[in-house]
Short mmCIF file of C-alpha atoms and ligand atoms in Angstrom, two decimals:
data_model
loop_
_atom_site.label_atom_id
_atom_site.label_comp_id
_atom_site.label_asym_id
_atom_site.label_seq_id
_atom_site.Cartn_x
_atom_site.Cartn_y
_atom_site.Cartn_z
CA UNK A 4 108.35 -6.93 90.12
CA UNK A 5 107.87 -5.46 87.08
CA UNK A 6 106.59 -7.01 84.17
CA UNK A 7 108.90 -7.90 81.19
CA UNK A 8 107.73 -6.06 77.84
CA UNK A 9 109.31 -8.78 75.27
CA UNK A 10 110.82 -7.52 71.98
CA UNK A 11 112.03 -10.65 70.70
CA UNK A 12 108.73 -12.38 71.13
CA UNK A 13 106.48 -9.50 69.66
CA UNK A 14 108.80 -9.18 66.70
CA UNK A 15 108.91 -12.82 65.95
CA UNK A 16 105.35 -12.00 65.91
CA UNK A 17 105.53 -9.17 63.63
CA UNK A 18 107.55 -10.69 61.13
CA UNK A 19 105.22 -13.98 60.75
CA UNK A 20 102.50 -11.88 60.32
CA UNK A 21 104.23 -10.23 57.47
CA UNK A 22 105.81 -13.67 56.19
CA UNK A 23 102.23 -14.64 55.25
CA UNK A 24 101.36 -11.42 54.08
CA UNK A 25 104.25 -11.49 51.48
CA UNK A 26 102.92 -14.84 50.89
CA UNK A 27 99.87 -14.14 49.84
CA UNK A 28 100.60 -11.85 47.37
CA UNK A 29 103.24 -13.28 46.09
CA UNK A 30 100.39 -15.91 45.32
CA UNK A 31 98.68 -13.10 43.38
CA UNK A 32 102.29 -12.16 41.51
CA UNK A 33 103.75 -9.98 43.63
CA UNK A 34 107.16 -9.73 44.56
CA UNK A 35 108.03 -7.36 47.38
CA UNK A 36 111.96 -6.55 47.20
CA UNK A 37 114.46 -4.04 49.55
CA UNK A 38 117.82 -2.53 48.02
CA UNK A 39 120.35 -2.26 50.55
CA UNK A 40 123.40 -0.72 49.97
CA UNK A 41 126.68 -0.46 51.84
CA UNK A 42 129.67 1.81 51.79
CA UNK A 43 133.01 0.41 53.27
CA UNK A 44 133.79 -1.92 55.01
CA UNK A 45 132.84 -0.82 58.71
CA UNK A 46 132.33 -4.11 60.81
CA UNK A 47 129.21 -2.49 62.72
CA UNK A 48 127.50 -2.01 59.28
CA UNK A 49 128.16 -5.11 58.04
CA UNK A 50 126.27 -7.02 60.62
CA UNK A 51 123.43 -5.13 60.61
CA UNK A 52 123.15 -5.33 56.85
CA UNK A 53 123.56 -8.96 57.19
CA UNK A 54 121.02 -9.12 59.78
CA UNK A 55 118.40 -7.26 57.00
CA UNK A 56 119.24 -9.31 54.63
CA UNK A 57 118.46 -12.44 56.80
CA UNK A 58 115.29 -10.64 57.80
CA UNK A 59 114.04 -10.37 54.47
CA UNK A 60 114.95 -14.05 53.18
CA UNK A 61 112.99 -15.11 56.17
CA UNK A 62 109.93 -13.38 55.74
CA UNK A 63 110.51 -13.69 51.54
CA UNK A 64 111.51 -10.07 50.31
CA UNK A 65 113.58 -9.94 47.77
CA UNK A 66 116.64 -8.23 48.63
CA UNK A 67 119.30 -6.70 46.02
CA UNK A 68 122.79 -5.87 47.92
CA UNK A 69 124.99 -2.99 47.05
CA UNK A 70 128.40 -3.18 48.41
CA UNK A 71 130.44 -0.19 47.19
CA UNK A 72 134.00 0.07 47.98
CA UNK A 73 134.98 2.68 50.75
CA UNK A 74 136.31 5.03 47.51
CA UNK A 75 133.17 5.11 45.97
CA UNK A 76 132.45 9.09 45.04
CA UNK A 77 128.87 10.58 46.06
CA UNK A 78 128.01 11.29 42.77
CA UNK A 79 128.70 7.00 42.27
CA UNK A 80 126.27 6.80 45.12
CA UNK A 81 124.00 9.19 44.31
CA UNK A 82 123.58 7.98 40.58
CA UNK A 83 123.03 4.59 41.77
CA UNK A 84 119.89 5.60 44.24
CA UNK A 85 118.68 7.37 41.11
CA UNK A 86 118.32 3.95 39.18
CA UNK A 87 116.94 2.63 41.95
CA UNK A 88 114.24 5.27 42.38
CA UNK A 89 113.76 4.60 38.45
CA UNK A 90 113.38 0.51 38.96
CA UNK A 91 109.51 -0.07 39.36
CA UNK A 92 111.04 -3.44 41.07
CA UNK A 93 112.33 -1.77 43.63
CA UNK A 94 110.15 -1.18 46.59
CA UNK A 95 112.49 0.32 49.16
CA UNK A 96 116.08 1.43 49.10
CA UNK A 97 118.20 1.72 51.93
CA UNK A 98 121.42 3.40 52.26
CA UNK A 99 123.63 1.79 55.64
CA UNK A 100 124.42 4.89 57.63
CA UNK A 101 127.16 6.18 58.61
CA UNK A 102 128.27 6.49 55.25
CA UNK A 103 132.13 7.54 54.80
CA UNK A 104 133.07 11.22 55.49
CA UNK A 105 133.71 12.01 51.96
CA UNK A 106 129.87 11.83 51.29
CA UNK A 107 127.38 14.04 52.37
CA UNK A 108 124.93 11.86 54.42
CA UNK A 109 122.15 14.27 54.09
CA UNK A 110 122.73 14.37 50.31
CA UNK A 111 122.34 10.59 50.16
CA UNK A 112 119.02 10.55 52.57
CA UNK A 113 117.36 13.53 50.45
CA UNK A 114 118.51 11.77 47.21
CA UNK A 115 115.81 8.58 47.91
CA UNK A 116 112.31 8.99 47.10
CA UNK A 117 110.20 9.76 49.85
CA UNK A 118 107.68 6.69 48.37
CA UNK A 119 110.86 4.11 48.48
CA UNK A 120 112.17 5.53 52.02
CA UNK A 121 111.82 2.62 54.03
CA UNK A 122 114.06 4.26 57.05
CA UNK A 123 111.56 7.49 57.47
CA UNK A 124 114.86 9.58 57.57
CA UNK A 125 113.83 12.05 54.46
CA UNK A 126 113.12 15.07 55.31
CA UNK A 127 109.60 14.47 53.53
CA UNK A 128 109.10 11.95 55.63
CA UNK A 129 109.71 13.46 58.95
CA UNK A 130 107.51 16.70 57.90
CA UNK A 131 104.40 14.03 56.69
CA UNK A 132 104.63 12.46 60.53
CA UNK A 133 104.74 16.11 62.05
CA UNK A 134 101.50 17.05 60.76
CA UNK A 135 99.99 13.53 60.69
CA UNK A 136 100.19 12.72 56.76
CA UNK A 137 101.03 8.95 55.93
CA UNK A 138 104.67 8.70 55.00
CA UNK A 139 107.25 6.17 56.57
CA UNK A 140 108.48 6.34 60.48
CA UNK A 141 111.71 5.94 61.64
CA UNK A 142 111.61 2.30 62.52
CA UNK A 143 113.35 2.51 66.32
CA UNK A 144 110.77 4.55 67.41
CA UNK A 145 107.60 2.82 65.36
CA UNK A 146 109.07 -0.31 67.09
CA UNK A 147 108.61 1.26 70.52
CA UNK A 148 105.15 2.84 69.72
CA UNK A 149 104.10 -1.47 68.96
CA UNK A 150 105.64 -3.03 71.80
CA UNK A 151 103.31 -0.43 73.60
CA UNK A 152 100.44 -0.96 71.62
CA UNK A 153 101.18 -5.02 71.70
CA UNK A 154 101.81 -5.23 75.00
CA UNK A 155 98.45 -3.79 76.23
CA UNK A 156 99.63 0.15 76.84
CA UNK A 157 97.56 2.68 76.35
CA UNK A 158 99.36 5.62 75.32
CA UNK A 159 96.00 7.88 75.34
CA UNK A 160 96.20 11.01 78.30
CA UNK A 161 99.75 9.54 79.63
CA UNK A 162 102.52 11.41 80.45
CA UNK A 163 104.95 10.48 78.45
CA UNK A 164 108.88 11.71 78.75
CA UNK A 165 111.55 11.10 76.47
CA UNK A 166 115.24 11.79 76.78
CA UNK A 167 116.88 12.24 73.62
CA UNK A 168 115.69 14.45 70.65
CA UNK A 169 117.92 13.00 67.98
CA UNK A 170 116.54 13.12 64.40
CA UNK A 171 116.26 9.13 64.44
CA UNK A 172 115.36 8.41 67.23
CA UNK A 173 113.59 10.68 70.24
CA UNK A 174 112.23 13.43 67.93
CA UNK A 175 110.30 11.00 65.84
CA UNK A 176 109.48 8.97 69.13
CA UNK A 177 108.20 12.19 70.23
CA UNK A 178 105.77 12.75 67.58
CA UNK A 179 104.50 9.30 67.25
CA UNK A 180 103.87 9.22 70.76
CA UNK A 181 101.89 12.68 70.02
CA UNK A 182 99.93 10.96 67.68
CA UNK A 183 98.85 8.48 69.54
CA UNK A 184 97.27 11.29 72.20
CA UNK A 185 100.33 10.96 75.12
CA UNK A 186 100.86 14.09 76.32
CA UNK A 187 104.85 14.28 75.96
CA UNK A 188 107.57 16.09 76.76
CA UNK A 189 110.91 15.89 75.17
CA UNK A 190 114.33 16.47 77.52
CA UNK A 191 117.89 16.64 76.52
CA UNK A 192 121.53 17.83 77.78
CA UNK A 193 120.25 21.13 78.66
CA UNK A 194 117.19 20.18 80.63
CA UNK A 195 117.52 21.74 84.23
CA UNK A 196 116.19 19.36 85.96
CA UNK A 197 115.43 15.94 84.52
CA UNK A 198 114.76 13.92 87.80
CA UNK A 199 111.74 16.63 87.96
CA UNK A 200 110.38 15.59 84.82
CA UNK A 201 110.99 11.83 84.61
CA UNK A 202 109.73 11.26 87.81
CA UNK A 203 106.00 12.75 86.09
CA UNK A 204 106.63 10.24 83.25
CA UNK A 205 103.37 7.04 82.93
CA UNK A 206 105.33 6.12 80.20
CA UNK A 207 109.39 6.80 79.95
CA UNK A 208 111.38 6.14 76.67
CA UNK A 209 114.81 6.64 77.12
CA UNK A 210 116.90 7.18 74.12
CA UNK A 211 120.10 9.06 76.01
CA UNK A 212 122.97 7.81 74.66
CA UNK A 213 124.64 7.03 78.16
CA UNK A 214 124.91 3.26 79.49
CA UNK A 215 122.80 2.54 82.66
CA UNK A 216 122.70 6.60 83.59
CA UNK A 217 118.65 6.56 84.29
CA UNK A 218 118.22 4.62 87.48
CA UNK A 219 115.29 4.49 89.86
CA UNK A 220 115.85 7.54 91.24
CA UNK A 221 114.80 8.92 87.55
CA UNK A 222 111.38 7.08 87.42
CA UNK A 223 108.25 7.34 89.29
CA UNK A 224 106.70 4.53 91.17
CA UNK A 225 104.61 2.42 88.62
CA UNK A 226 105.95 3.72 85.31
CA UNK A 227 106.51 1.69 81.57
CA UNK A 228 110.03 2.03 80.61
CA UNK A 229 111.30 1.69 77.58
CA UNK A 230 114.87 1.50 77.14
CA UNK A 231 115.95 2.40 73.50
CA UNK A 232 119.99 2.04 74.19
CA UNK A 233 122.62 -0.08 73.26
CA UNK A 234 126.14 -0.44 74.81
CA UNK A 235 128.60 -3.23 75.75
CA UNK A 236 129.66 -2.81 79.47
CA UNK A 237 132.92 -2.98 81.19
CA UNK A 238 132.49 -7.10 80.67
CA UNK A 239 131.36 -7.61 77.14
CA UNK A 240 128.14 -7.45 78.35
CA UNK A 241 124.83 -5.61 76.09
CA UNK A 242 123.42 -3.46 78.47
CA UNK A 243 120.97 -0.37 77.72
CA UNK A 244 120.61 3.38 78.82
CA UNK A 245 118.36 2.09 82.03
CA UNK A 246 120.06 0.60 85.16
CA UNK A 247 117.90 -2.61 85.04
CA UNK A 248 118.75 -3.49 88.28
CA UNK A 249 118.20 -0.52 90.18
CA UNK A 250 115.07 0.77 87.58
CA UNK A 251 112.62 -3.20 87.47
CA UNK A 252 112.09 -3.17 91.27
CA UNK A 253 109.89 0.58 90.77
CA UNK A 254 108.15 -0.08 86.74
CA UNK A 255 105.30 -1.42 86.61
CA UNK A 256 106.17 -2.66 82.77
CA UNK A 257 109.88 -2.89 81.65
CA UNK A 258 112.03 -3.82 78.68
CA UNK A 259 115.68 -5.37 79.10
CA UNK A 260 118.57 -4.99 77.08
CA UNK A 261 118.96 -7.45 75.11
CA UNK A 262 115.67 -8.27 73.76
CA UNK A 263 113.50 -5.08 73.92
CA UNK A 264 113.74 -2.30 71.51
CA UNK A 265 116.34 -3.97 69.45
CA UNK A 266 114.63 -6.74 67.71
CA UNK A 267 111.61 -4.18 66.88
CA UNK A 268 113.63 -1.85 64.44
CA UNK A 269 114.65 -4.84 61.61
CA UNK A 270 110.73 -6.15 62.26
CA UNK A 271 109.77 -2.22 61.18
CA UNK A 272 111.89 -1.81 58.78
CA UNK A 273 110.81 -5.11 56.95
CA UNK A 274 106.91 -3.45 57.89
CA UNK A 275 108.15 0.01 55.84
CA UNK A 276 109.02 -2.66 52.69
CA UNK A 277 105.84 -4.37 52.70
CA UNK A 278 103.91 -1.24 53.03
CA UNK A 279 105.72 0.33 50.22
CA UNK A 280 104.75 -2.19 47.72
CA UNK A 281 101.08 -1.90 48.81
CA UNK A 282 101.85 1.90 48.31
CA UNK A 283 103.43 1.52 44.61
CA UNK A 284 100.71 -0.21 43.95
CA UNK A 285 98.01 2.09 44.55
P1 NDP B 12 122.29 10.58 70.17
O1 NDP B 12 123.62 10.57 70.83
O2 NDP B 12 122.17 11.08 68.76
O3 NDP B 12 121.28 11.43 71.07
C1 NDP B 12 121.31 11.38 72.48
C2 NDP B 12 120.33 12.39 73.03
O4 NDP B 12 120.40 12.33 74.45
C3 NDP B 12 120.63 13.83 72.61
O5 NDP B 12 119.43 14.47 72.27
C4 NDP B 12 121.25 14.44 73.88
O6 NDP B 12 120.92 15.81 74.07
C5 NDP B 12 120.60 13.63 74.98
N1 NDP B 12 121.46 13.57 76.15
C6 NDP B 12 122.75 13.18 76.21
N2 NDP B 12 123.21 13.28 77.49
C7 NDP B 12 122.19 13.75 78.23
C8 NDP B 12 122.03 14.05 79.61
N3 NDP B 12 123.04 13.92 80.48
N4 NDP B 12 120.83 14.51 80.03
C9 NDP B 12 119.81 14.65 79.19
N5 NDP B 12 119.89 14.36 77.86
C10 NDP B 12 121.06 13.93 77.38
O7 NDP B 12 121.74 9.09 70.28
P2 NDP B 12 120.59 8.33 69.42
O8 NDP B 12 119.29 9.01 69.57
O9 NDP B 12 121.11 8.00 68.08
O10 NDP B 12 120.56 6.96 70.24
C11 NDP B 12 120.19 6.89 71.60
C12 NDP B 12 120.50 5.50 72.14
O11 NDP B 12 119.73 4.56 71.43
C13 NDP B 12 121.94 5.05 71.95
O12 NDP B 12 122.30 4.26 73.08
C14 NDP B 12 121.92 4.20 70.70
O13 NDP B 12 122.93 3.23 70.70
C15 NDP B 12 120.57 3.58 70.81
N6 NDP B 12 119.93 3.21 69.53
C16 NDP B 12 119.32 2.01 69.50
C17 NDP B 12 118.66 1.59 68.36
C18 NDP B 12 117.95 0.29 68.38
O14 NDP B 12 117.68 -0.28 67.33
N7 NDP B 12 117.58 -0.23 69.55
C19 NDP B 12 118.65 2.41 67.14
C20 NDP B 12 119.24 3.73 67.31
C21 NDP B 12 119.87 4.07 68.47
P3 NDP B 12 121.42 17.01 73.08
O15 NDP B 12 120.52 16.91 71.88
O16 NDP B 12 121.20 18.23 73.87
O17 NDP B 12 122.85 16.71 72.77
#
């Protein structure tokens, strides 16, 4: 059987560490805070705004919300992510994605500054990680790169495979997993044969985009599997990109769906804030 790699318990973790972090220097005066701002009214964004904003009360950021109507013009947007960039208060701004299809989402990524952009999606950002400058990661993938690390991986001279190469999730994942000396290889829709190379895959981050498609015939005896997806199933039901059933009996080190990947991104993202007030500050 494998074993269970547990997101929910290592980002409980992750945020008490940083809840007495924020503590302490809010003991020496300062105040960390996040600007989050939302566009419309889609339900999807909503809870996942809600969901930072109870993040940050927890662990004591400061967190100013922004809810523009679904109307709002870019330039409205754009002007308002320039005051923020101006506010010295401000440590990170965050813009909900998707944003409505009036506004150019690139536009509104490249308008943060790279030194307040908490979700590593500026273009700055993503260049600083490809040739191993400090800038902010994409917080999906960061999460997966520490419930390795926490969980007693070693990511040094492994394999590791990862299906996906989107910009926010498997080409960052990619390149973090680079850094940490895995020797990686990135498939996608027009890989010939993927069973050929998942089945060479130590470690296996799966970031496809397709409920329960990898299943054991995808992954070589022993592996870590991480499964970055989130769907609902036929019943309701959260399930992932892995077919748990089929995939636990052959890993060596698994993570379900709910409870693996998921709870990691909101503990990075609230990691990205208090690291850029400790940047600011410098
Ligand atoms: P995208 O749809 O943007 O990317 C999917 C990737 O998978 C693409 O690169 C695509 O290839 C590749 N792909 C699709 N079908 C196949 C196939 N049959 N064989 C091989 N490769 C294939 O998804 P995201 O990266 O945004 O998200 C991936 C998953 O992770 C989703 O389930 C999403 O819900 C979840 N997610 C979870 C998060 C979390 O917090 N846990 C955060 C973000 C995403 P190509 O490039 O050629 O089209």
């Amino acid at each position: 059987m494998a074993q269970l790699i547990d997101g929910k318990q290592i980002s409980t973790a992750i945020k008490e560490e940083l809840k007495e972090k924020v503590s302490s220097l809010k003991e020496a005066g300062r105040e960390v805070c996040l600007a989050v701002i939302q566009v419309g009214d889609d339900k999807a964004s909503s809870v996942y705004v809600n969901n930072k904003k109870k993040a940050c009360e927890y662990i004591g950021i400061r967190s100013l919300s922004y809810h523009l109507p679904e109307e709002t013009k870019e330039e409205e947007l754009l002007s308002l992510i320039g005051k923020l960039n101006e506010d010295a208060s401000v440590n990170g701004i965050l813009v909900q994605l998707p944003v409505p299809a009036h506004i150019d989402e690139d536009r509104v990524i490249q308008a943060i500054a790279p030194m307040k952009d908490v979700d590593g999606f500026h273009p700055q950002s993503v260049g600083a990680l490809s040739i191993g400058q400090p800038g902010f990661v994409s917080c999906t993938p960061a999460g997966v790169v520490a419930l390795l690390k926490r969980s007693g991986v070693a990511i040094e001279g492994k394999e590791c495979v990862v299906i996906g190469r989107s910009n926010i999730v498997g080409k960052p994942m990619a390149l973090l997993l680079l850094r940490e000396n895995g020797t990686v290889t990135v498939c996608h829709s027009k890989t010939a044969d993927l069973k050929e190379v998942t089945k060479r895959a130590d470690i296996l981050v799966v970031a496809i985009g397709r409920p329960q498609m990898i299943d054991a015939s995808y992954v070589k005896k022993g592996a870590v599997v991480i499964d970055v997806g989130i769907h609902r199933d036929e019943n309701n039901k959260l399930c992932g990109d892995v077919d748990f059933a089929s995939v636990e009996p052959v890993a060596s080190m698994i993570t379900p769906v709910p409870g693996g990947v998921g709870p990691m991104t909101i503990a990075m993202l609230m990691n990205n804030v208090v690291e850029a007030e400790g940047m600011q500050r410098v």
